[in-house]
């Protein structure tokens, strides 16, 4: 979903776990954009249904980010790909009006736009 992809691109989670498909899926880790504190690596895991022959559970042994060295968070595994979310955003041209507005009033970008002049309407009498 585009909204989930947008959140994942901004949040750059270490793990992105999703469900709803008919099969288990784990892709190679991918590198997110460096936003000033180093690139972050995300591992995507798609969970399949619990019943059936496919793997339905995935165990993770996580260390909280707050307990890790910041440099350790930027270590790229050997098999690391570029972010598929960034590539999809570029391919589909997901840049929308207001995306480049930041700060306290970023949510009010529509109201910061100048008013468009109204067209002059001429009444035609028959």
XYZ file of N, CA and C in Angstrom:
378
model
N 0.844 -1.177 0.000
C 0.000 0.000 0.000
C 0.891 1.243 0.000
N 0.546 2.244 -0.782
C 1.378 3.449 -0.859
C 1.578 4.146 0.488
N 0.552 4.162 1.326
C 0.686 4.841 2.623
C 1.696 4.118 3.513
N 1.660 2.795 3.511
C 2.599 2.011 4.317
C 4.017 2.200 3.787
N 4.168 2.223 2.476
C 5.486 2.429 1.870
C 6.043 3.799 2.248
N 5.199 4.822 2.245
C 5.643 6.171 2.604
C 6.115 6.223 4.053
N 5.390 5.565 4.951
C 5.785 5.534 6.363
C 7.097 4.769 6.519
N 7.226 3.637 5.832
C 8.447 2.832 5.927
C 9.661 3.597 5.402
N 9.481 4.397 4.349
C 10.600 5.174 3.811
C 11.055 6.250 4.789
N 10.130 6.822 5.534
C 10.494 7.869 6.498
C 10.998 7.275 7.816
N 10.366 6.177 8.285
C 10.723 5.581 9.573
C 11.996 4.741 9.492
N 12.273 4.141 8.341
C 13.434 3.289 8.126
C 13.581 2.248 9.232
N 12.569 1.381 9.419
C 12.628 0.404 10.512
C 13.702 -0.651 10.270
N 14.193 -1.238 11.348
C 15.149 -2.343 11.201
C 14.447 -3.570 10.647
N 13.211 -3.773 11.056
C 12.411 -4.899 10.565
C 11.058 -4.379 10.119
N 10.614 -4.834 8.958
C 9.289 -4.496 8.428
C 8.578 -5.829 8.258
N 7.552 -6.043 9.058
C 6.831 -7.313 9.055
C 5.415 -7.054 8.579
N 4.979 -7.855 7.618
C 3.643 -7.688 7.043
C 2.975 -9.049 6.920
N 1.663 -9.028 6.834
C 0.884 -10.255 6.655
C -0.196 -9.982 5.624
N -0.901 -11.019 5.239
C -2.017 -10.830 4.326
C -1.839 -11.522 2.994
N -0.665 -12.055 2.720
C -0.451 -12.793 1.480
C -0.572 -14.288 1.769
N -0.558 -15.081 0.736
C -0.765 -16.520 0.900
C 0.514 -17.300 1.158
N 1.640 -16.643 1.286
C 2.901 -17.353 1.456
C 3.866 -16.572 2.336
N 4.810 -17.303 2.917
C 5.875 -16.684 3.685
C 6.888 -16.095 2.710
N 7.438 -14.929 3.033
C 8.417 -14.299 2.157
C 9.405 -13.506 3.001
N 10.686 -13.738 2.776
C 11.732 -12.934 3.414
C 12.685 -12.497 2.311
N 12.790 -11.190 2.100
C 13.670 -10.681 1.044
C 15.035 -10.344 1.624
N 15.996 -10.126 0.741
C 17.316 -9.689 1.181
C 17.187 -8.343 1.893
N 18.048 -8.066 2.862
C 18.002 -6.754 3.520
C 18.218 -5.646 2.497
N 17.608 -4.492 2.755
C 17.800 -3.362 1.847
C 18.238 -2.124 2.616
N 19.010 -1.283 1.923
C 19.555 -0.062 2.521
C 18.604 1.098 2.285
N 18.287 1.802 3.349
C 17.460 3.003 3.264
C 18.346 4.220 3.055
N 17.743 5.294 2.647
C 18.447 6.555 2.421
C 19.064 7.063 3.726
N 20.248 7.643 3.603
C 20.918 8.264 4.745
C 20.238 9.599 5.017
N 19.673 9.753 6.203
C 18.973 10.990 6.556
C 19.750 11.760 7.619
N 21.083 11.664 7.557
C 21.911 12.445 8.460
C 22.553 11.665 9.587
N 22.119 10.445 9.846
C 22.707 9.635 10.912
C 23.251 8.320 10.360
N 23.447 8.258 9.058
C 23.940 7.044 8.421
C 22.798 6.258 7.811
N 23.121 5.429 6.825
C 22.066 4.609 6.218
C 21.559 3.579 7.223
N 20.341 3.203 7.092
C 19.755 2.180 7.956
C 19.334 1.007 7.083
N 19.490 -0.184 7.618
C 19.176 -1.408 6.895
C 17.841 -1.944 7.399
N 16.983 -2.354 6.471
C 15.682 -2.933 6.821
C 15.620 -4.361 6.314
N 15.067 -5.232 7.136
C 14.804 -6.615 6.744
C 13.294 -6.777 6.665
N 12.800 -7.192 5.493
C 11.360 -7.354 5.280
C 10.991 -8.821 5.438
N 9.942 -9.075 6.225
C 9.426 -10.429 6.417
C 7.929 -10.391 6.167
N 7.473 -11.197 5.220
C 6.046 -11.340 4.950
C 5.569 -12.643 5.564
N 4.614 -12.564 6.458
C 4.106 -13.758 7.131
C 2.960 -14.369 6.342
N 3.012 -15.675 6.167
C 1.949 -16.399 5.483
C 0.900 -16.855 6.477
N -0.079 -17.633 6.014
C -1.116 -18.137 6.915
C -0.530 -19.134 7.915
N -1.159 -19.240 9.075
C -0.665 -20.151 10.104
C -0.924 -21.612 9.750
N -1.988 -21.894 9.066
C -2.309 -23.273 8.698
C -1.707 -23.578 7.334
N -1.257 -24.797 7.158
C -0.743 -25.195 5.853
C 0.728 -25.534 5.907
N 1.264 -25.989 4.768
C 2.654 -26.437 4.741
C 3.681 -25.302 4.751
N 3.280 -24.106 4.368
C 4.224 -22.981 4.326
C 4.531 -22.496 5.733
N 5.696 -21.909 5.889
C 6.111 -21.368 7.179
C 5.185 -20.225 7.569
N 4.625 -20.269 8.771
C 3.683 -19.247 9.201
C 4.212 -18.342 10.291
N 5.313 -18.726 10.928
C 5.884 -17.929 12.010
C 7.336 -17.607 11.693
N 7.812 -16.530 12.277
C 9.206 -16.136 12.077
C 9.719 -15.612 13.412
N 10.776 -16.220 13.942
C 11.327 -15.802 15.233
C 12.420 -14.760 15.021
N 12.433 -13.755 15.868
C 13.444 -12.705 15.814
C 14.068 -12.541 17.196
N 15.377 -12.421 17.249
C 16.083 -12.114 18.492
C 16.604 -10.689 18.335
N 15.873 -9.735 18.869
C 16.172 -8.319 18.638
C 16.871 -7.678 19.828
N 17.819 -6.828 19.524
C 18.434 -5.953 20.513
C 17.859 -4.566 20.260
N 17.312 -3.909 21.275
C 16.763 -2.564 21.054
C 17.820 -1.612 20.485
N 17.405 -0.755 19.578
C 18.320 0.213 18.958
C 19.014 1.080 19.997
N 18.301 1.387 21.074
C 18.867 2.252 22.117
C 20.053 1.595 22.822
N 20.157 0.268 22.736
C 21.263 -0.448 23.372
C 22.391 -0.761 22.388
N 22.244 -0.325 21.136
C 23.251 -0.609 20.112
C 24.109 0.621 19.852
N 25.331 0.384 19.420
C 26.210 1.461 18.998
C 25.648 2.042 17.700
N 25.578 3.371 17.542
C 25.022 3.959 16.316
C 25.699 3.460 15.033
N 27.017 3.222 15.079
C 27.714 2.709 13.895
C 27.242 1.304 13.541
N 26.873 0.538 14.552
C 26.398 -0.827 14.331
C 25.079 -0.834 13.550
N 24.270 0.211 13.712
C 22.994 0.296 13.001
C 23.178 0.547 11.505
N 24.349 1.046 11.118
C 24.603 1.361 9.711
C 25.404 0.286 8.978
N 25.755 -0.799 9.661
C 26.538 -1.863 9.030
C 25.700 -2.539 7.953
N 26.265 -2.600 6.735
C 25.572 -3.233 5.602
C 25.961 -4.702 5.539
N 24.967 -5.598 5.529
C 25.289 -7.017 5.339
C 25.851 -7.240 3.931
N 26.516 -8.378 3.726
C 27.094 -8.678 2.413
C 26.029 -8.673 1.322
N 24.907 -9.291 1.588
C 23.816 -9.357 0.599
C 22.801 -8.272 0.933
N 23.052 -7.065 0.457
C 22.168 -5.931 0.740
C 21.816 -5.256 -0.575
N 20.544 -4.952 -0.763
C 20.087 -4.344 -2.010
C 19.683 -2.889 -1.772
N 19.532 -2.113 -2.833
C 18.942 -0.774 -2.674
C 17.483 -0.911 -2.230
N 16.944 0.124 -1.673
C 15.561 0.095 -1.189
C 14.573 -0.083 -2.340
N 13.731 -1.116 -2.291
C 12.706 -1.268 -3.322
C 11.633 -0.187 -3.209
N 11.476 0.389 -2.028
C 10.476 1.440 -1.831
C 10.893 2.716 -2.545
N 12.174 3.057 -2.461
C 12.678 4.247 -3.156
C 12.543 4.068 -4.664
N 12.910 2.879 -5.147
C 12.829 2.613 -6.582
C 11.386 2.699 -7.072
N 10.453 2.142 -6.302
C 9.037 2.183 -6.686
C 8.507 3.611 -6.659
N 8.933 4.399 -5.681
C 8.471 5.787 -5.589
C 8.943 6.589 -6.798
N 10.174 6.357 -7.221
C 10.700 7.065 -8.395
C 9.983 6.597 -9.652
N 9.791 5.280 -9.775
C 9.148 4.705 -10.952
C 7.720 5.208 -11.116
N 6.995 5.289 -10.004
C 5.584 5.680 -10.062
C 5.376 7.173 -9.856
N 6.452 7.917 -9.686
C 6.322 9.369 -9.534
C 5.433 9.740 -8.370
N 5.730 9.206 -7.187
C 4.850 9.418 -6.038
C 5.031 10.776 -5.379
N 5.854 11.636 -5.934
C 6.010 12.979 -5.365
C 4.695 13.717 -5.515
N 4.176 14.175 -4.406
C 2.893 14.876 -4.418
C 3.096 16.315 -3.984
N 2.128 17.143 -4.299
C 2.170 18.541 -3.876
C 2.229 18.591 -2.360
N 3.123 19.383 -1.830
C 3.233 19.531 -0.390
C 4.233 18.600 0.252
N 4.779 17.607 -0.490
C 5.738 16.683 0.098
C 7.014 17.384 0.548
N 7.365 18.497 -0.100
C 8.609 19.173 0.231
C 8.449 20.215 1.330
N 7.259 20.387 1.875
C 7.027 21.347 2.950
C 7.265 20.650 4.277
N 8.133 21.213 5.101
C 8.445 20.609 6.388
C 8.198 21.623 7.492
N 8.289 21.174 8.714
C 8.159 22.071 9.849
C 6.819 21.930 10.544
N 6.569 22.860 11.424
C 5.384 22.808 12.273
C 4.097 22.813 11.465
N 4.046 23.604 10.399
C 2.814 23.749 9.628
C 2.770 22.874 8.383
N 3.540 21.790 8.355
C 3.602 20.952 7.157
C 2.241 20.382 6.786
N 1.393 20.106 7.762
C 0.077 19.543 7.474
C -0.900 20.550 6.901
N -0.558 21.830 6.963
C -1.460 22.878 6.487
C -1.050 23.436 5.133
N -0.293 22.683 4.355
C 0.234 23.217 3.099
C -0.854 23.670 2.154
N -2.009 23.014 2.161
C -3.091 23.421 1.250
C -3.554 24.844 1.551
N -3.587 25.180 2.826
C -4.082 26.489 3.224
C -3.021 27.573 3.056
N -1.769 27.167 2.826
C -0.698 28.127 2.606
C -0.584 28.522 1.138
N -1.296 27.817 0.284
C -1.258 28.126 -1.143
C -2.047 29.405 -1.403
N -1.599 30.175 -2.375
C -2.320 31.392 -2.735
C -3.659 31.040 -3.364
N -4.618 31.914 -3.211
C -5.928 31.671 -3.818
C -5.830 31.861 -5.318
N -6.480 30.983 -6.037
C -6.522 31.105 -7.487
C -7.558 32.153 -7.857
N -7.247 32.976 -8.837
C -8.252 33.968 -9.242
C -9.452 33.257 -9.866
N -10.611 33.755 -9.555
C -11.826 33.174 -10.119
C -11.989 33.624 -11.559
N -12.474 32.726 -12.351
C -12.723 33.065 -13.753
C -13.936 33.978 -13.831
N -13.889 34.908 -14.741
C -15.042 35.780 -14.945
C -16.073 35.018 -15.761
N -17.247 34.900 -15.213
C -18.319 34.198 -15.910
C -19.241 35.224 -16.564
N -19.614 34.935 -17.761
C -20.515 35.824 -18.492
C -21.839 35.097 -18.662
N -22.898 35.733 -18.246
C -24.226 35.137 -18.413
C -24.691 35.355 -19.843
N -25.166 34.308 -20.442
C -25.677 34.402 -21.809
C -27.190 34.263 -21.752
N -27.898 35.265 -22.225
C -29.360 35.230 -22.243
C -29.829 34.818 -23.629
N -30.747 33.902 -23.674
C -31.313 33.475 -24.966
C -32.668 34.064 -25.145
